[in-house]
PDB file of C-alpha atoms and ligand atoms in Angstrom:
ATOM      1  CA  MET A   1     108.660 -53.265 -43.432  1.00  0.00           C
ATOM      2  CA  SER A   2     107.958 -52.536 -46.988  1.00  0.00           C
ATOM      3  CA  VAL A   3     107.914 -55.249 -49.839  1.00  0.00           C
ATOM      4  CA  ASN A   4     109.445 -54.400 -53.155  1.00  0.00           C
ATOM      5  CA  LYS A   5     109.955 -57.072 -56.345  1.00  0.00           C
ATOM      6  CA  GLU A   6     113.275 -58.241 -54.990  1.00  0.00           C
ATOM      7  CA  THR A   7     111.635 -59.594 -51.765  1.00  0.00           C
ATOM      8  CA  ARG A   8     111.755 -63.161 -52.039  1.00  0.00           C
ATOM      9  CA  ARG A   9     108.053 -65.311 -51.734  1.00  0.00           C
ATOM     10  CA  ILE A  10     107.858 -67.198 -48.128  1.00  0.00           C
ATOM     11  CA  THR A  11     107.558 -71.353 -49.361  1.00  0.00           C
ATOM     12  CA  THR A  12     106.891 -74.031 -47.213  1.00  0.00           C
ATOM     13  CA  HIS A  13     110.689 -74.472 -47.016  1.00  0.00           C
ATOM     14  CA  THR A  14     110.860 -70.584 -45.660  1.00  0.00           C
ATOM     15  CA  LEU A  15     108.671 -71.567 -42.567  1.00  0.00           C
ATOM     16  CA  GLN A  16     110.668 -74.694 -42.091  1.00  0.00           C
ATOM     17  CA  GLN A  17     113.979 -72.709 -42.046  1.00  0.00           C
ATOM     18  CA  MET A  18     112.170 -70.711 -39.419  1.00  0.00           C
ATOM     19  CA  LYS A  19     111.450 -72.852 -37.090  1.00  0.00           C
ATOM     20  CA  SER A  20     114.945 -74.166 -37.493  1.00  0.00           C
ATOM     21  CA  ARG A  21     116.481 -70.576 -36.357  1.00  0.00           C
ATOM     22  CA  GLY A  22     113.799 -70.082 -33.833  1.00  0.00           C
ATOM     23  CA  GLU A  23     111.884 -67.343 -35.601  1.00  0.00           C
ATOM     24  CA  LYS A  24     108.205 -67.125 -34.942  1.00  0.00           C
ATOM     25  CA  ILE A  25     105.842 -67.578 -37.975  1.00  0.00           C
ATOM     26  CA  ALA A  26     102.540 -64.830 -38.237  1.00  0.00           C
ATOM     27  CA  MET A  27      99.638 -65.989 -39.813  1.00  0.00           C
ATOM     28  CA  LEU A  28      96.309 -64.177 -40.537  1.00  0.00           C
ATOM     29  CA  THR A  29      93.189 -65.032 -42.306  1.00  0.00           C
ATOM     30  CA  ALA A  30      92.314 -63.101 -45.028  1.00  0.00           C
ATOM     31  CA  TYR A  31      89.106 -63.262 -47.397  1.00  0.00           C
ATOM     32  CA  ASP A  32      89.700 -60.570 -49.946  1.00  0.00           C
ATOM     33  CA  TYR A  33      91.837 -58.800 -51.946  1.00  0.00           C
ATOM     34  CA  SER A  34      92.315 -55.525 -50.288  1.00  0.00           C
ATOM     35  CA  PHE A  35      92.945 -56.789 -46.878  1.00  0.00           C
ATOM     36  CA  ALA A  36      95.445 -59.344 -48.402  1.00  0.00           C
ATOM     37  CA  LYS A  37      97.191 -56.681 -49.958  1.00  0.00           C
ATOM     38  CA  THR A  38      97.490 -54.567 -47.062  1.00  0.00           C
ATOM     39  CA  PHE A  39      98.449 -57.516 -44.601  1.00  0.00           C
ATOM     40  CA  ASP A  40     101.379 -58.896 -47.448  1.00  0.00           C
ATOM     41  CA  ALA A  41     102.829 -55.335 -47.771  1.00  0.00           C
ATOM     42  CA  ALA A  42     102.777 -55.274 -43.802  1.00  0.00           C
ATOM     43  CA  GLY A  43     105.035 -58.428 -43.713  1.00  0.00           C
ATOM     44  CA  ILE A  44     102.919 -61.251 -42.897  1.00  0.00           C
ATOM     45  CA  ASP A  45     104.368 -64.489 -43.226  1.00  0.00           C
ATOM     46  CA  VAL A  46     101.034 -66.377 -44.454  1.00  0.00           C
ATOM     47  CA  LEU A  47      97.657 -65.940 -45.200  1.00  0.00           C
ATOM     48  CA  LEU A  48      95.043 -68.129 -44.349  1.00  0.00           C
ATOM     49  CA  VAL A  49      91.914 -68.033 -46.319  1.00  0.00           C
ATOM     50  CA  GLY A  50      89.777 -70.082 -43.414  1.00  0.00           C
ATOM     51  CA  ASP A  51      86.660 -71.248 -43.803  1.00  0.00           C
ATOM     52  CA  SER A  52      85.701 -68.912 -40.806  1.00  0.00           C
ATOM     53  CA  ALA A  53      84.980 -66.615 -43.964  1.00  0.00           C
ATOM     54  CA  SER A  54      81.632 -68.600 -43.194  1.00  0.00           C
ATOM     55  CA  ASN A  55      81.223 -66.707 -39.597  1.00  0.00           C
ATOM     56  CA  VAL A  56      82.388 -63.560 -40.428  1.00  0.00           C
ATOM     57  CA  MET A  57      81.979 -62.998 -44.316  1.00  0.00           C
ATOM     58  CA  ALA A  58      78.309 -64.554 -44.618  1.00  0.00           C
ATOM     59  CA  GLY A  59      77.376 -64.441 -40.943  1.00  0.00           C
ATOM     60  CA  HIS A  60      76.726 -67.991 -40.709  1.00  0.00           C
ATOM     61  CA  GLU A  61      76.782 -69.752 -37.183  1.00  0.00           C
ATOM     62  CA  THR A  62      79.315 -72.149 -38.154  1.00  0.00           C
ATOM     63  CA  THR A  63      82.062 -73.242 -40.795  1.00  0.00           C
ATOM     64  CA  LEU A  64      79.738 -75.723 -41.949  1.00  0.00           C
ATOM     65  CA  PRO A  65      77.538 -74.043 -44.945  1.00  0.00           C
ATOM     66  CA  ILE A  66      80.295 -72.950 -46.993  1.00  0.00           C
ATOM     67  CA  THR A  67      80.785 -74.248 -50.251  1.00  0.00           C
ATOM     68  CA  LEU A  68      83.676 -75.147 -52.489  1.00  0.00           C
ATOM     69  CA  ASP A  69      82.951 -72.648 -54.825  1.00  0.00           C
ATOM     70  CA  GLN A  70      82.572 -69.482 -52.054  1.00  0.00           C
ATOM     71  CA  MET A  71      86.063 -70.749 -50.886  1.00  0.00           C
ATOM     72  CA  ILE A  72      87.601 -70.674 -54.251  1.00  0.00           C
ATOM     73  CA  TYR A  73      86.338 -67.413 -54.751  1.00  0.00           C
ATOM     74  CA  HIS A  74      87.429 -65.752 -51.515  1.00  0.00           C
ATOM     75  CA  ALA A  75      90.989 -67.358 -52.429  1.00  0.00           C
ATOM     76  CA  SER A  76      91.767 -66.078 -55.951  1.00  0.00           C
ATOM     77  CA  SER A  77      90.842 -62.902 -54.221  1.00  0.00           C
ATOM     78  CA  VAL A  78      93.180 -63.363 -51.637  1.00  0.00           C
ATOM     79  CA  VAL A  79      95.891 -64.221 -53.826  1.00  0.00           C
ATOM     80  CA  ARG A  80      95.709 -61.497 -56.179  1.00  0.00           C
ATOM     81  CA  GLY A  81      96.656 -59.422 -53.316  1.00  0.00           C
ATOM     82  CA  ALA A  82      99.254 -61.338 -51.722  1.00  0.00           C
ATOM     83  CA  GLY A  83     102.808 -60.634 -53.374  1.00  0.00           C
ATOM     84  CA  ARG A  84     105.183 -62.095 -50.840  1.00  0.00           C
ATOM     85  CA  CYS A  85     103.297 -64.429 -48.069  1.00  0.00           C
ATOM     86  CA  LEU A  86     102.496 -67.908 -48.588  1.00  0.00           C
ATOM     87  CA  VAL A  87      98.563 -68.585 -49.381  1.00  0.00           C
ATOM     88  CA  VAL A  88      96.806 -71.639 -47.694  1.00  0.00           C
ATOM     89  CA  VAL A  89      93.208 -72.260 -48.307  1.00  0.00           C
ATOM     90  CA  ASP A  90      90.766 -74.380 -45.831  1.00  0.00           C
ATOM     91  CA  LEU A  91      88.982 -77.255 -47.817  1.00  0.00           C
ATOM     92  CA  PRO A  92      85.523 -76.853 -46.817  1.00  0.00           C
ATOM     93  CA  PHE A  93      83.163 -79.201 -44.856  1.00  0.00           C
ATOM     94  CA  GLY A  94      81.766 -81.483 -47.380  1.00  0.00           C
ATOM     95  CA  ALA A  95      84.768 -80.796 -49.962  1.00  0.00           C
ATOM     96  CA  TYR A  96      87.188 -83.618 -48.609  1.00  0.00           C
ATOM     97  CA  GLN A  97      85.537 -85.911 -45.468  1.00  0.00           C
ATOM     98  CA  GLY A  98      84.026 -88.624 -48.439  1.00  0.00           C
ATOM     99  CA  ASN A  99      87.294 -90.271 -49.493  1.00  0.00           C
ATOM    100  CA  SER A 100      90.762 -89.527 -50.342  1.00  0.00           C
ATOM    101  CA  LYS A 101      89.481 -89.163 -54.157  1.00  0.00           C
ATOM    102  CA  GLU A 102      87.218 -86.287 -53.119  1.00  0.00           C
ATOM    103  CA  ALA A 103      89.698 -84.690 -51.206  1.00  0.00           C
ATOM    104  CA  LEU A 104      92.139 -84.347 -54.110  1.00  0.00           C
ATOM    105  CA  MET A 105      89.901 -83.177 -56.380  1.00  0.00           C
ATOM    106  CA  SER A 106      88.516 -80.742 -54.292  1.00  0.00           C
ATOM    107  CA  THR A 107      92.399 -79.267 -53.570  1.00  0.00           C
ATOM    108  CA  ILE A 108      93.271 -79.727 -57.561  1.00  0.00           C
ATOM    109  CA  ARG A 109      90.252 -76.957 -57.790  1.00  0.00           C
ATOM    110  CA  ILE A 110      91.560 -74.888 -55.415  1.00  0.00           C
ATOM    111  CA  MET A 111      95.009 -74.716 -57.171  1.00  0.00           C
ATOM    112  CA  LYS A 112      93.625 -74.420 -60.692  1.00  0.00           C
ATOM    113  CA  GLU A 113      91.389 -72.039 -60.022  1.00  0.00           C
ATOM    114  CA  THR A 114      93.001 -69.386 -56.984  1.00  0.00           C
ATOM    115  CA  GLY A 115      96.572 -69.939 -57.633  1.00  0.00           C
ATOM    116  CA  ALA A 116      97.003 -70.412 -53.569  1.00  0.00           C
ATOM    117  CA  HIS A 117     100.229 -72.492 -52.392  1.00  0.00           C
ATOM    118  CA  ALA A 118      98.580 -74.735 -50.072  1.00  0.00           C
ATOM    119  CA  VAL A 119      95.481 -76.635 -48.573  1.00  0.00           C
ATOM    120  CA  LYS A 120      94.545 -77.092 -44.966  1.00  0.00           C
ATOM    121  CA  LEU A 121      92.221 -79.800 -43.816  1.00  0.00           C
ATOM    122  CA  GLU A 122      90.769 -80.738 -40.287  1.00  0.00           C
ATOM    123  CA  GLY A 123      91.722 -84.140 -37.962  1.00  0.00           C
ATOM    124  CA  GLY A 124      94.167 -86.697 -37.646  1.00  0.00           C
ATOM    125  CA  ALA A 125      94.457 -90.456 -38.217  1.00  0.00           C
ATOM    126  CA  GLU A 126      90.840 -90.266 -39.745  1.00  0.00           C
ATOM    127  CA  VAL A 127      91.876 -87.859 -43.042  1.00  0.00           C
ATOM    128  CA  LEU A 128      95.825 -89.878 -43.184  1.00  0.00           C
ATOM    129  CA  GLU A 129      94.434 -91.174 -46.303  1.00  0.00           C
ATOM    130  CA  SER A 130      93.266 -87.915 -48.124  1.00  0.00           C
ATOM    131  CA  VAL A 131      96.353 -86.129 -46.779  1.00  0.00           C
ATOM    132  CA  LYS A 132      98.788 -88.642 -48.325  1.00  0.00           C
ATOM    133  CA  ARG A 133      96.982 -88.563 -51.539  1.00  0.00           C
ATOM    134  CA  ILE A 134      97.180 -84.594 -51.808  1.00  0.00           C
ATOM    135  CA  ILE A 135     100.785 -84.542 -51.052  1.00  0.00           C
ATOM    136  CA  SER A 136     101.554 -87.220 -53.620  1.00  0.00           C
ATOM    137  CA  ALA A 137      99.961 -85.088 -55.842  1.00  0.00           C
ATOM    138  CA  GLY A 138     102.726 -82.391 -55.147  1.00  0.00           C
ATOM    139  CA  VAL A 139     100.118 -80.048 -52.894  1.00  0.00           C
ATOM    140  CA  PRO A 140     101.511 -78.968 -49.296  1.00  0.00           C
ATOM    141  CA  VAL A 141      99.241 -80.014 -46.720  1.00  0.00           C
ATOM    142  CA  MET A 142      98.604 -77.960 -43.552  1.00  0.00           C
ATOM    143  CA  GLY A 143      97.305 -79.913 -40.569  1.00  0.00           C
ATOM    144  CA  HIS A 144      94.600 -78.955 -38.248  1.00  0.00           C
ATOM    145  CA  LEU A 145      94.306 -80.659 -34.617  1.00  0.00           C
ATOM    146  CA  GLY A 146      92.457 -79.574 -31.048  1.00  0.00           C
ATOM    147  CA  LEU A 147      89.173 -77.885 -31.623  1.00  0.00           C
ATOM    148  CA  THR A 148      88.187 -78.569 -35.082  1.00  0.00           C
ATOM    149  CA  PRO A 149      85.523 -76.158 -35.952  1.00  0.00           C
ATOM    150  CA  GLN A 150      83.932 -78.054 -38.384  1.00  0.00           C
ATOM    151  CA  SER A 151      83.305 -81.016 -35.516  1.00  0.00           C
ATOM    152  CA  ILE A 152      81.416 -78.509 -33.846  1.00  0.00           C
ATOM    153  CA  TYR A 153      78.099 -80.559 -33.505  1.00  0.00           C
ATOM    154  CA  LYS A 154      80.480 -83.809 -32.601  1.00  0.00           C
ATOM    155  CA  PHE A 155      82.009 -81.885 -29.813  1.00  0.00           C
ATOM    156  CA  GLY A 156      78.883 -79.855 -28.718  1.00  0.00           C
ATOM    157  CA  THR A 157      81.016 -76.522 -27.442  1.00  0.00           C
ATOM    158  CA  TYR A 158      84.191 -74.521 -28.431  1.00  0.00           C
ATOM    159  CA  THR A 159      85.711 -75.260 -25.159  1.00  0.00           C
ATOM    160  CA  VAL A 160      89.422 -76.160 -24.738  1.00  0.00           C
ATOM    161  CA  ARG A 161      90.293 -79.216 -26.126  1.00  0.00           C
ATOM    162  CA  ALA A 162      92.383 -82.225 -24.964  1.00  0.00           C
ATOM    163  CA  LYS A 163      92.423 -81.221 -21.424  1.00  0.00           C
ATOM    164  CA  GLU A 164      92.200 -85.280 -20.727  1.00  0.00           C
ATOM    165  CA  GLU A 165      94.610 -87.511 -21.065  1.00  0.00           C
ATOM    166  CA  THR A 166      93.221 -89.909 -23.675  1.00  0.00           C
ATOM    167  CA  GLU A 167      92.559 -86.707 -25.821  1.00  0.00           C
ATOM    168  CA  ALA A 168      96.080 -85.407 -25.441  1.00  0.00           C
ATOM    169  CA  GLU A 169      97.589 -88.439 -26.040  1.00  0.00           C
ATOM    170  CA  LYS A 170      95.351 -88.789 -29.474  1.00  0.00           C
ATOM    171  CA  LEU A 171      96.208 -85.424 -30.196  1.00  0.00           C
ATOM    172  CA  GLN A 172      99.861 -86.010 -30.071  1.00  0.00           C
ATOM    173  CA  GLN A 173      99.709 -89.563 -32.064  1.00  0.00           C
ATOM    174  CA  ASP A 174      97.550 -87.488 -34.867  1.00  0.00           C
ATOM    175  CA  ALA A 175     100.517 -84.860 -34.679  1.00  0.00           C
ATOM    176  CA  ARG A 176     102.863 -87.317 -35.558  1.00  0.00           C
ATOM    177  CA  LEU A 177     101.163 -89.108 -38.208  1.00  0.00           C
ATOM    178  CA  LEU A 178     100.533 -85.800 -40.171  1.00  0.00           C
ATOM    179  CA  GLU A 179     104.207 -85.179 -39.915  1.00  0.00           C
ATOM    180  CA  GLU A 180     105.109 -88.582 -41.361  1.00  0.00           C
ATOM    181  CA  ALA A 181     102.116 -88.327 -44.152  1.00  0.00           C
ATOM    182  CA  GLY A 182     104.204 -85.304 -45.145  1.00  0.00           C
ATOM    183  CA  CYS A 183     102.166 -82.048 -43.844  1.00  0.00           C
ATOM    184  CA  PHE A 184     104.349 -78.894 -43.576  1.00  0.00           C
ATOM    185  CA  SER A 185     102.525 -77.327 -40.884  1.00  0.00           C
ATOM    186  CA  ILE A 186      99.870 -78.258 -38.198  1.00  0.00           C
ATOM    187  CA  VAL A 187      97.621 -75.590 -36.792  1.00  0.00           C
ATOM    188  CA  LEU A 188      96.851 -76.280 -32.907  1.00  0.00           C
ATOM    189  CA  GLU A 189      93.344 -74.597 -31.986  1.00  0.00           C
ATOM    190  CA  LYS A 190      92.307 -74.255 -28.217  1.00  0.00           C
ATOM    191  CA  ILE A 191      94.444 -76.815 -26.187  1.00  0.00           C
ATOM    192  CA  PRO A 192      96.528 -76.598 -23.256  1.00  0.00           C
ATOM    193  CA  ALA A 193      99.788 -74.305 -23.664  1.00  0.00           C
ATOM    194  CA  SER A 194     101.699 -77.500 -22.224  1.00  0.00           C
ATOM    195  CA  LEU A 195     100.270 -79.783 -24.519  1.00  0.00           C
ATOM    196  CA  ALA A 196     100.962 -77.665 -27.487  1.00  0.00           C
ATOM    197  CA  GLN A 197     104.628 -77.054 -26.064  1.00  0.00           C
ATOM    198  CA  THR A 198     105.570 -80.593 -26.094  1.00  0.00           C
ATOM    199  CA  VAL A 199     103.656 -81.185 -29.679  1.00  0.00           C
ATOM    200  CA  SER A 200     106.183 -78.564 -30.979  1.00  0.00           C
ATOM    201  CA  THR A 201     109.386 -79.319 -29.508  1.00  0.00           C
ATOM    202  CA  SER A 202     108.615 -83.080 -30.639  1.00  0.00           C
ATOM    203  CA  LEU A 203     107.750 -82.210 -34.439  1.00  0.00           C
ATOM    204  CA  GLN A 204     110.222 -81.486 -37.008  1.00  0.00           C
ATOM    205  CA  ILE A 205     107.548 -79.184 -38.818  1.00  0.00           C
ATOM    206  CA  PRO A 206     106.358 -75.792 -37.412  1.00  0.00           C
ATOM    207  CA  THR A 207     102.929 -75.476 -35.512  1.00  0.00           C
ATOM    208  CA  ILE A 208     100.746 -72.688 -35.681  1.00  0.00           C
ATOM    209  CA  GLY A 209      98.731 -71.960 -32.278  1.00  0.00           C
ATOM    210  CA  ILE A 210      95.295 -70.143 -31.861  1.00  0.00           C
ATOM    211  CA  GLY A 211      94.615 -70.389 -27.945  1.00  0.00           C
ATOM    212  CA  ALA A 212      97.324 -72.724 -27.709  1.00  0.00           C
ATOM    213  CA  GLY A 213     100.062 -70.826 -25.928  1.00  0.00           C
ATOM    214  CA  ASN A 214     103.507 -68.809 -26.550  1.00  0.00           C
ATOM    215  CA  HIS A 215     105.276 -72.120 -27.400  1.00  0.00           C
ATOM    216  CA  CYS A 216     104.002 -72.788 -30.750  1.00  0.00           C
ATOM    217  CA  ASP A 217     106.060 -72.022 -33.718  1.00  0.00           C
ATOM    218  CA  GLY A 218     103.937 -69.484 -34.867  1.00  0.00           C
ATOM    219  CA  GLN A 219     100.428 -67.684 -34.253  1.00  0.00           C
ATOM    220  CA  VAL A 220      97.096 -67.312 -36.079  1.00  0.00           C
ATOM    221  CA  LEU A 221      93.946 -64.777 -35.485  1.00  0.00           C
ATOM    222  CA  VAL A 222      90.831 -64.267 -37.395  1.00  0.00           C
ATOM    223  CA  MET A 223      91.186 -60.698 -38.778  1.00  0.00           C
ATOM    224  CA  HIS A 224      88.155 -59.548 -37.812  1.00  0.00           C
ATOM    225  CA  ASP A 225      88.777 -60.826 -34.327  1.00  0.00           C
ATOM    226  CA  MET A 226      92.121 -59.087 -34.257  1.00  0.00           C
ATOM    227  CA  LEU A 227      91.215 -55.924 -35.860  1.00  0.00           C
ATOM    228  CA  GLY A 228      88.110 -55.711 -34.008  1.00  0.00           C
ATOM    229  CA  ILE A 229      85.428 -55.677 -36.551  1.00  0.00           C
ATOM    230  CA  THR A 230      83.817 -58.491 -34.785  1.00  0.00           C
ATOM    231  CA  THR A 231      82.665 -57.223 -31.444  1.00  0.00           C
ATOM    232  CA  GLU A 232      80.516 -60.126 -29.745  1.00  0.00           C
ATOM    233  CA  PHE A 233      83.590 -62.523 -29.788  1.00  0.00           C
ATOM    234  CA  LYS A 234      86.075 -62.166 -26.848  1.00  0.00           C
ATOM    235  CA  PRO A 235      87.812 -65.438 -26.097  1.00  0.00           C
ATOM    236  CA  ARG A 236      90.898 -65.511 -23.583  1.00  0.00           C
ATOM    237  CA  PHE A 237      93.060 -65.878 -26.180  1.00  0.00           C
ATOM    238  CA  LEU A 238      92.397 -63.197 -28.354  1.00  0.00           C
ATOM    239  CA  ARG A 239      94.320 -60.140 -28.313  1.00  0.00           C
ATOM    240  CA  GLN A 240      92.223 -56.888 -30.227  1.00  0.00           C
ATOM    241  CA  TYR A 241      94.885 -54.786 -31.754  1.00  0.00           C
ATOM    242  CA  LEU A 242      92.342 -52.263 -33.009  1.00  0.00           C
ATOM    243  CA  ASN A 243      88.769 -51.283 -32.456  1.00  0.00           C
ATOM    244  CA  LEU A 244      87.521 -50.800 -36.367  1.00  0.00           C
ATOM    245  CA  ASN A 245      84.016 -51.348 -35.527  1.00  0.00           C
ATOM    246  CA  ASP A 246      84.012 -48.128 -33.360  1.00  0.00           C
ATOM    247  CA  MET A 247      86.392 -46.579 -36.027  1.00  0.00           C
ATOM    248  CA  MET A 248      83.991 -47.301 -38.813  1.00  0.00           C
ATOM    249  CA  THR A 249      80.786 -46.673 -37.048  1.00  0.00           C
ATOM    250  CA  HIS A 250      82.308 -43.096 -36.043  1.00  0.00           C
ATOM    251  CA  ALA A 251      83.357 -42.148 -39.897  1.00  0.00           C
ATOM    252  CA  VAL A 252      80.184 -43.617 -41.090  1.00  0.00           C
ATOM    253  CA  ARG A 253      78.096 -41.734 -38.719  1.00  0.00           C
ATOM    254  CA  ASN A 254      80.199 -38.483 -39.826  1.00  0.00           C
ATOM    255  CA  TYR A 255      79.305 -39.210 -43.174  1.00  0.00           C
ATOM    256  CA  ILE A 256      75.549 -39.655 -42.721  1.00  0.00           C
ATOM    257  CA  SER A 257      75.310 -36.638 -40.922  1.00  0.00           C
ATOM    258  CA  ASP A 258      77.439 -34.865 -43.338  1.00  0.00           C
ATOM    259  CA  VAL A 259      74.863 -36.052 -46.642  1.00  0.00           C
ATOM    260  CA  LYS A 260      71.742 -35.013 -44.217  1.00  0.00           C
ATOM    261  CA  GLU A 261      73.265 -31.371 -43.667  1.00  0.00           C
ATOM    262  CA  GLY A 262      74.196 -30.941 -47.038  1.00  0.00           C
ATOM    263  CA  ASN A 263      78.114 -30.565 -46.273  1.00  0.00           C
ATOM    264  CA  PHE A 264      78.968 -33.299 -48.630  1.00  0.00           C
ATOM    265  CA  PRO A 265      80.111 -32.789 -51.098  1.00  0.00           C
ATOM    266  CA  ASN A 266      81.614 -29.231 -50.779  1.00  0.00           C
ATOM    267  CA  GLU A 267      83.059 -27.088 -53.644  1.00  0.00           C
ATOM    268  CA  ASN A 268      86.072 -28.960 -54.129  1.00  0.00           C
ATOM    269  CA  GLU A 269      84.439 -32.347 -54.357  1.00  0.00           C
ATOM    270  CA  GLN A 270      82.517 -31.767 -57.541  1.00  0.00           C
ATOM    271  CA  TYR A 271      83.076 -31.175 -61.254  1.00  0.00           C
TER     272      TYR A 271
HETATM  273  O1  LIG B 301      89.112 -70.687 -40.352  1.00  0.00           O
HETATM  274  C1  LIG B 301      90.083 -70.565 -39.492  1.00  0.00           C
HETATM  275  O2  LIG B 301      89.783 -69.137 -39.822  1.00  0.00           O
HETATM  276  C2  LIG B 301      90.888 -71.029 -39.089  1.00  0.00           C
HETATM  277  C3  LIG B 301      91.812 -70.628 -37.947  1.00  0.00           C
HETATM  278  C4  LIG B 301      90.891 -70.698 -37.026  1.00  0.00           C
HETATM  279  C5  LIG B 301      93.198 -71.395 -38.093  1.00  0.00           C
HETATM  280  O3  LIG B 301      90.659 -72.310 -39.602  1.00  0.00           O
END
């Protein structure tokens, strides 16, 4: 699908309409201008500037180290590449947990300094006051329940969440609270498919799944995982659409041998 100037921008309202007519929402992460431009032109609905940038861009083990300034740098680059899709930015760890005023101030910086359209934050009841305050200021909020990587040291592992009845009930309650607070969508990460189906059918707003089965209203993957740039991360839920790591290694090896053998540049590649 090619995108021209007449193509209308996707809004949170568009996503709601997509859910109403049963059209699935395709979301990917992006962290820079060039990939955002390609994904947008390919027709992606939503780009998430995820705090997974901490892992895939900066090489950290968790999402905790990335700062608000770093998220703003990635997000402003993505916004410059995104002509049609909705751009959602993660509030990083430490930028909203203090209190709702801190959450709002971090959101205002993201909105002013990046030009993005919405923010995402992790958690349910415990972040509800912040969610309400951000939405009251006119900024759309996407929730995130299930495996919430900013709490990795509380969970201890990245295994499937909400398999037990009590946790599943809390997740359903949190999803209801987030919807009532005005969230336009909720990411459901690594929970049983049946639970994700129950939540998705009980909510009016769209759910976006990652490792949450096929009954969510949309899906999201981390771009480095689906393009095969990362090689070591192969969870069951991941479908890898390309082996970019192999392709890049091959190209770089060819370049190295061309340079070493004096085959690059040739006569047509010089002035
Ligand atoms: O940071 C991220 O990439 C995310 C997705 C996994 C949903 O939050």
